Tab-separated table of C-alpha atoms in Angstrom:
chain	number	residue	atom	x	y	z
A	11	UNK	CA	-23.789	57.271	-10.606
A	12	UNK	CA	-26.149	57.537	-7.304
A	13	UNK	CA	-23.937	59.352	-5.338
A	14	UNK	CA	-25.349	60.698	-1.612
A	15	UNK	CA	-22.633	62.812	0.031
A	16	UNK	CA	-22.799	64.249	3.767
A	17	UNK	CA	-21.092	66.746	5.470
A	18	UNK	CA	-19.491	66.799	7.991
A	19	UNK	CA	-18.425	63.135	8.427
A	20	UNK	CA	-17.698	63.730	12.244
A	21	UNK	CA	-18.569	66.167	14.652
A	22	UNK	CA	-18.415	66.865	18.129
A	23	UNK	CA	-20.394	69.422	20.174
A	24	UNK	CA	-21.139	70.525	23.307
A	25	UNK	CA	-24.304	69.936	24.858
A	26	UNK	CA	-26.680	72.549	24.581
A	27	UNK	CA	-25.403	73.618	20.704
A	28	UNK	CA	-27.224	72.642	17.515
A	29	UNK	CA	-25.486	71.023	14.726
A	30	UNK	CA	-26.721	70.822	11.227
A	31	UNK	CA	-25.773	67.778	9.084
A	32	UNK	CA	-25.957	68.247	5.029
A	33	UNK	CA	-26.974	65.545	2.793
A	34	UNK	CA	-26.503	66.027	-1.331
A	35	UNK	CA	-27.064	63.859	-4.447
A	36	UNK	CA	-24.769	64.558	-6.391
A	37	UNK	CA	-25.427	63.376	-9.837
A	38	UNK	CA	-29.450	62.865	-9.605
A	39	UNK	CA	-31.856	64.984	-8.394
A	40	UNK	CA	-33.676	62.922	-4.984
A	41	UNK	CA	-37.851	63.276	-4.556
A	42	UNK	CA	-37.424	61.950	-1.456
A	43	UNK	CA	-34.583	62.177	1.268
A	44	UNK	CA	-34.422	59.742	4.545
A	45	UNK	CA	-33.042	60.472	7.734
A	46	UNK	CA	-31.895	57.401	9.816
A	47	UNK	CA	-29.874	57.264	12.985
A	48	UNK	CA	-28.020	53.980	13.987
A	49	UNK	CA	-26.889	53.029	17.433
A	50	UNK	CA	-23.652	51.140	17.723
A	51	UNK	CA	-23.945	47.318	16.239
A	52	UNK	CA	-27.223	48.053	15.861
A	53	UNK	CA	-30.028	48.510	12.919
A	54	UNK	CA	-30.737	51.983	10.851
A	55	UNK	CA	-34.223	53.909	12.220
A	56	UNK	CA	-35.704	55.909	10.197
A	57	UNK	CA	-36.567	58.853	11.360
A	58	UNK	CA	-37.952	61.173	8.931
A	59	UNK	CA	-39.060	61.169	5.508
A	60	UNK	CA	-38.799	64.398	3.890
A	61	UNK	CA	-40.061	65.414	-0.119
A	62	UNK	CA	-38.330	68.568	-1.466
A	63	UNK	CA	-40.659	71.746	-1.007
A	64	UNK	CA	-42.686	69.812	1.416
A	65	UNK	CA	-42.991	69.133	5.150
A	66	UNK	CA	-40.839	66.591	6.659
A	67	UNK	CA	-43.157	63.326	7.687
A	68	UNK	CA	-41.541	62.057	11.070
A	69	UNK	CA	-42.042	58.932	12.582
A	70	UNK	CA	-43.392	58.072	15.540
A	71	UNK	CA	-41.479	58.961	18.930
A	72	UNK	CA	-39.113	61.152	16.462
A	73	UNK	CA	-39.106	65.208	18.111
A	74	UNK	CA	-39.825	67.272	14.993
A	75	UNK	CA	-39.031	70.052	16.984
A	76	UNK	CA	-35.483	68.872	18.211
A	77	UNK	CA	-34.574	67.209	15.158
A	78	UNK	CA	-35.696	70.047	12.263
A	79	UNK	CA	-35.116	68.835	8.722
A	80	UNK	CA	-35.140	71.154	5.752
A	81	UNK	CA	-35.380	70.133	2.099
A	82	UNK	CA	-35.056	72.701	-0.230
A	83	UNK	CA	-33.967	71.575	-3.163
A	84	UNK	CA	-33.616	68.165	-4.853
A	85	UNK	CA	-30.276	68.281	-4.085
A	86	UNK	CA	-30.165	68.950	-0.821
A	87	UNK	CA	-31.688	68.166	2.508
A	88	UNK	CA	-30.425	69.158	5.763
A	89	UNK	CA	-30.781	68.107	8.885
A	90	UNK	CA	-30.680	70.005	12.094
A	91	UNK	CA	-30.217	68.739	16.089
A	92	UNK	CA	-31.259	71.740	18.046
A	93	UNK	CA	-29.824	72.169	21.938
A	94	UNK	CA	-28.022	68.577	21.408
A	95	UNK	CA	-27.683	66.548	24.546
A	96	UNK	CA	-24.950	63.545	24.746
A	97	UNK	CA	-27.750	60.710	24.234
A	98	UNK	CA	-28.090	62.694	20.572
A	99	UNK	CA	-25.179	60.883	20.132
A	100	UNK	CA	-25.338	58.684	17.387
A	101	UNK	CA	-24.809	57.793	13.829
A	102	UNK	CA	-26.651	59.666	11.668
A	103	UNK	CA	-27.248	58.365	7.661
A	104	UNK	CA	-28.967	59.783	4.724
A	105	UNK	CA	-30.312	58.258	1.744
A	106	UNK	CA	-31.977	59.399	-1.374
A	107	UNK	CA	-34.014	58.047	-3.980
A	108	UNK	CA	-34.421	59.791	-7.383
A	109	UNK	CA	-37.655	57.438	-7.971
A	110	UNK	CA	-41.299	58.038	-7.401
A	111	UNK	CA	-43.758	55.156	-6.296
A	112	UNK	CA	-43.162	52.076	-4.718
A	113	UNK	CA	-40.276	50.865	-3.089
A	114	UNK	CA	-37.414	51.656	-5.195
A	115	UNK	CA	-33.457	51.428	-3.913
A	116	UNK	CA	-32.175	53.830	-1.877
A	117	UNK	CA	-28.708	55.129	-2.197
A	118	UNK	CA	-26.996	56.297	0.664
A	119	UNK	CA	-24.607	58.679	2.028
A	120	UNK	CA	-21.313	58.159	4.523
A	121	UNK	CA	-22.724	58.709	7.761
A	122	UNK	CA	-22.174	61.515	10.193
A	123	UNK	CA	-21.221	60.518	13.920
A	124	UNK	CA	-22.115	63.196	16.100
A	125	UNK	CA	-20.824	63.371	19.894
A	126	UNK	CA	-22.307	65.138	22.185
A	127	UNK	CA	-20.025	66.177	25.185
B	9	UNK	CA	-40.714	49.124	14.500
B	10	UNK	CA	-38.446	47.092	12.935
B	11	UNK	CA	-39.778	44.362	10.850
B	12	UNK	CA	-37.045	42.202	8.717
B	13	UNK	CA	-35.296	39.562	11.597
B	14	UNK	CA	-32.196	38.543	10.211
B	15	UNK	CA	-30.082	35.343	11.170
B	16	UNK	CA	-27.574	34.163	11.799
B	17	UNK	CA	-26.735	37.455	13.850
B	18	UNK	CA	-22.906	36.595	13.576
B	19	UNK	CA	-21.938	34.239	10.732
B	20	UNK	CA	-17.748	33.061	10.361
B	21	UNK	CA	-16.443	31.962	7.264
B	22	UNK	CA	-13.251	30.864	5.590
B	23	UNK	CA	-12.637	32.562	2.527
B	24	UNK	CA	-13.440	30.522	-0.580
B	25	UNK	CA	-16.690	28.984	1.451
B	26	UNK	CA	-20.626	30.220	0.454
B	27	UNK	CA	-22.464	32.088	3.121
B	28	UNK	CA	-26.122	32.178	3.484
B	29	UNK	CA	-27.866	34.589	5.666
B	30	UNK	CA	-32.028	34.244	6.087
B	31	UNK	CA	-34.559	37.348	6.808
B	32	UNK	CA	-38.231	36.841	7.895
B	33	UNK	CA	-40.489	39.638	7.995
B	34	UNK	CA	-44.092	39.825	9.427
B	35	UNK	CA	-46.314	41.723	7.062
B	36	UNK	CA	-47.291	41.840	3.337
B	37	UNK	CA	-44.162	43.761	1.411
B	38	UNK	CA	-43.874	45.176	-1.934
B	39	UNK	CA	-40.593	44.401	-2.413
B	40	UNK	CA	-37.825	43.180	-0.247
B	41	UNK	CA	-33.877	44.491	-0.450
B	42	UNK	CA	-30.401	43.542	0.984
B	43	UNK	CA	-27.919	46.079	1.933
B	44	UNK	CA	-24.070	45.851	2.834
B	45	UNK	CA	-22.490	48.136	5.682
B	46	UNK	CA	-18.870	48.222	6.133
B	47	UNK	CA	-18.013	49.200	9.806
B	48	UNK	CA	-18.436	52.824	10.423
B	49	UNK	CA	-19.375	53.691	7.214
B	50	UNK	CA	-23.181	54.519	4.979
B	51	UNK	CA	-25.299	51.278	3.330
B	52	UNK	CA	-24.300	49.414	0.110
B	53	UNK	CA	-27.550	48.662	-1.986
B	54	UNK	CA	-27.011	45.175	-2.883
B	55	UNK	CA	-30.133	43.853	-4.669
B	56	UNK	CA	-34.128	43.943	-4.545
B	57	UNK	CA	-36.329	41.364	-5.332
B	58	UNK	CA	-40.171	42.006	-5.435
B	59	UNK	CA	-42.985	40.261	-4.198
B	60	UNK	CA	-43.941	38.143	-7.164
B	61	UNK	CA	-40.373	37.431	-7.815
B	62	UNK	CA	-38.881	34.485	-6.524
B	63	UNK	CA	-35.186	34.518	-6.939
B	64	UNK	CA	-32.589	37.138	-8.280
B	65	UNK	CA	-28.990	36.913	-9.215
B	66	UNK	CA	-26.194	39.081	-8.987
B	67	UNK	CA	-22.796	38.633	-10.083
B	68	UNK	CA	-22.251	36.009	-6.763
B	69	UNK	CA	-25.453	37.633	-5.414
B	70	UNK	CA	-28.121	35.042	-5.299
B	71	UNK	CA	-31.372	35.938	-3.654
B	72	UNK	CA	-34.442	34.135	-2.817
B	73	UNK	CA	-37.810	35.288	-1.735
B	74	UNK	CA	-40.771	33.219	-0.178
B	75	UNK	CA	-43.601	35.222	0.300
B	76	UNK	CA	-45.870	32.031	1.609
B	77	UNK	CA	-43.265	32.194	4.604
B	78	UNK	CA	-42.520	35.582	5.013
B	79	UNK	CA	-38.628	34.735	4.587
B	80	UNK	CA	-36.012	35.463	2.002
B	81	UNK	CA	-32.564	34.543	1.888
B	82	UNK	CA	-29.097	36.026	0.038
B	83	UNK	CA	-26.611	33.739	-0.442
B	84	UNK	CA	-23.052	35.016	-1.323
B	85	UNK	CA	-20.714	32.176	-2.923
B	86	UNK	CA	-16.909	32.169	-3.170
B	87	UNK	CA	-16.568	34.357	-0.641
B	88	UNK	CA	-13.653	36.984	-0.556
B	89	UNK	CA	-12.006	38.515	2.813
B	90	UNK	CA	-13.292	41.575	1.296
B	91	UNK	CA	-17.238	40.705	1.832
B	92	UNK	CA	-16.541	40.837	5.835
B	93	UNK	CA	-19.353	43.325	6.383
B	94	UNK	CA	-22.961	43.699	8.143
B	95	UNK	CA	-25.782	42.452	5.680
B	96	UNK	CA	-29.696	43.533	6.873
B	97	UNK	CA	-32.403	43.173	5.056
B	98	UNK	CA	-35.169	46.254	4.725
B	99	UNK	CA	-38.455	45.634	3.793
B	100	UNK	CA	-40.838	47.899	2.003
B	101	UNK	CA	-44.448	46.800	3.287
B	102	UNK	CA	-47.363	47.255	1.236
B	103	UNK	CA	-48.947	50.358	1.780
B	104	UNK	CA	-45.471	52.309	2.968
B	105	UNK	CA	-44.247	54.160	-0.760
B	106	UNK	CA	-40.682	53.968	-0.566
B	107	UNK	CA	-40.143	53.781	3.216
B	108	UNK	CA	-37.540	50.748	4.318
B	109	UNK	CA	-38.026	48.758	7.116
B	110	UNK	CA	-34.352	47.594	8.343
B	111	UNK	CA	-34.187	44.157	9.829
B	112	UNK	CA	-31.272	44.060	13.270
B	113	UNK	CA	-28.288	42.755	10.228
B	114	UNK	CA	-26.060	40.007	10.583
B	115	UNK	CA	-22.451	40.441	10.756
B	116	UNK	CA	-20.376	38.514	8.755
B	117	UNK	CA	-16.637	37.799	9.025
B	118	UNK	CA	-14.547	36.424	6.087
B	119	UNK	CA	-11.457	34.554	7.004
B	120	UNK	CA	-8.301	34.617	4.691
């Protein structure tokens, strides 16, 4: 149980083009969806903390205008990177939690690497 | 920014050995968790141990947590070729719901 898929695994764009990255639970509905991005051999930042049917909460230094996330259901959040440049580049994970309160685990998806050329 | 310091950053092992890795955070947490990343790929959640908890088992999981020094520790005994992964720590500070806080990891390589 706890499964977080994303799609697509990989992409590659040109600069300029948006690209929208899909995150599901599959077997549990998630209150709350996370949006991280990861550098090479480097640590997960969040970026944005988003409740279904609510605004996205971003963090600080995060462009909620260039990164747009949508949650809709509580199945499904989706993330957008409008007019992508090549330092969007990244790794880009999801995770999901089907608890309320405190501090609960977080089960995440597979990544999506998205290049920029 | 990022809270949970992990070290070792690199830790060797031969297969069969333990391997210990430490975290030390800064502020007052709720709970603390470790998570397993295999190269390229999403986070494994391992185990979380909360703040008036002082030590958690699983399977060859052990886990330690010393709130006086802002420091925990997972331990992983017996260790198999297949536990060659990154290991960070994430923190969920007081005050934060479920937000993580994701130490820098350490990477660990299992020899066979």
């Amino acid at each position: 149980g706890a499964v977080v898929s994303q799609h697509p695994s990989w992409v590659i764009c040109k600069s300029g083009t948006s690209v929208k990255i899909e995150c599901r639970s599959l077997d549990f509905q998630a209150t709350t969806m996370f949006w991280y991005r990861q550098f090479p051999k480097q640590s997960l930042m969040l970026m944005a903390t988003s409740n279904e049917g609510s605004k996205a909460t971003y963090e600080q230094g995060v462009e909620k205008d260039k990164f747009l996330i949508n949650h809709a259901s509580l199945t499904l959040s989706t993330l957008t990177v409008t007019s992508a440049h090549p330092e969007d580049s990244s790794f880009y994970i999801c995770s999901a939690t089907p608890f309320q309160g405190l501090g609960y685990e977080q089960y995440f998806g597979p990544g999506t690497r998205l290049t920029v050329t | 920014s990022q809270q949970g310091e992990e070290d070792p950053q690199a830790l060797s092992i031969q297969e069969g050995e333990n391997a210990t890795m430490n975290c030390s955070y800064k502020t007052s947490i709720n709970n603390l968790q470790w998570y397993r990343q295999n190269s390229g790929r999403g986070l494994v959640h391992l185990i979380l141990i909360r703040s008036n908890e002082r030590e958690k088992h699983s399977g060859r999981l052990r886990v330690t947590l010393d709130t006086s020094k802002k420091s925990s520790s997972l331990l992983i005994t017996a260790s198999r070729a297949a536990d060659t992964a990154s290991y960070f720590c994430a923190t969920v500070y007081t005050g934060a719901n479920s937000k993580l806080t994701f130490g820098k990891g350490i990477t660990l390589s299992v020899r066979p």
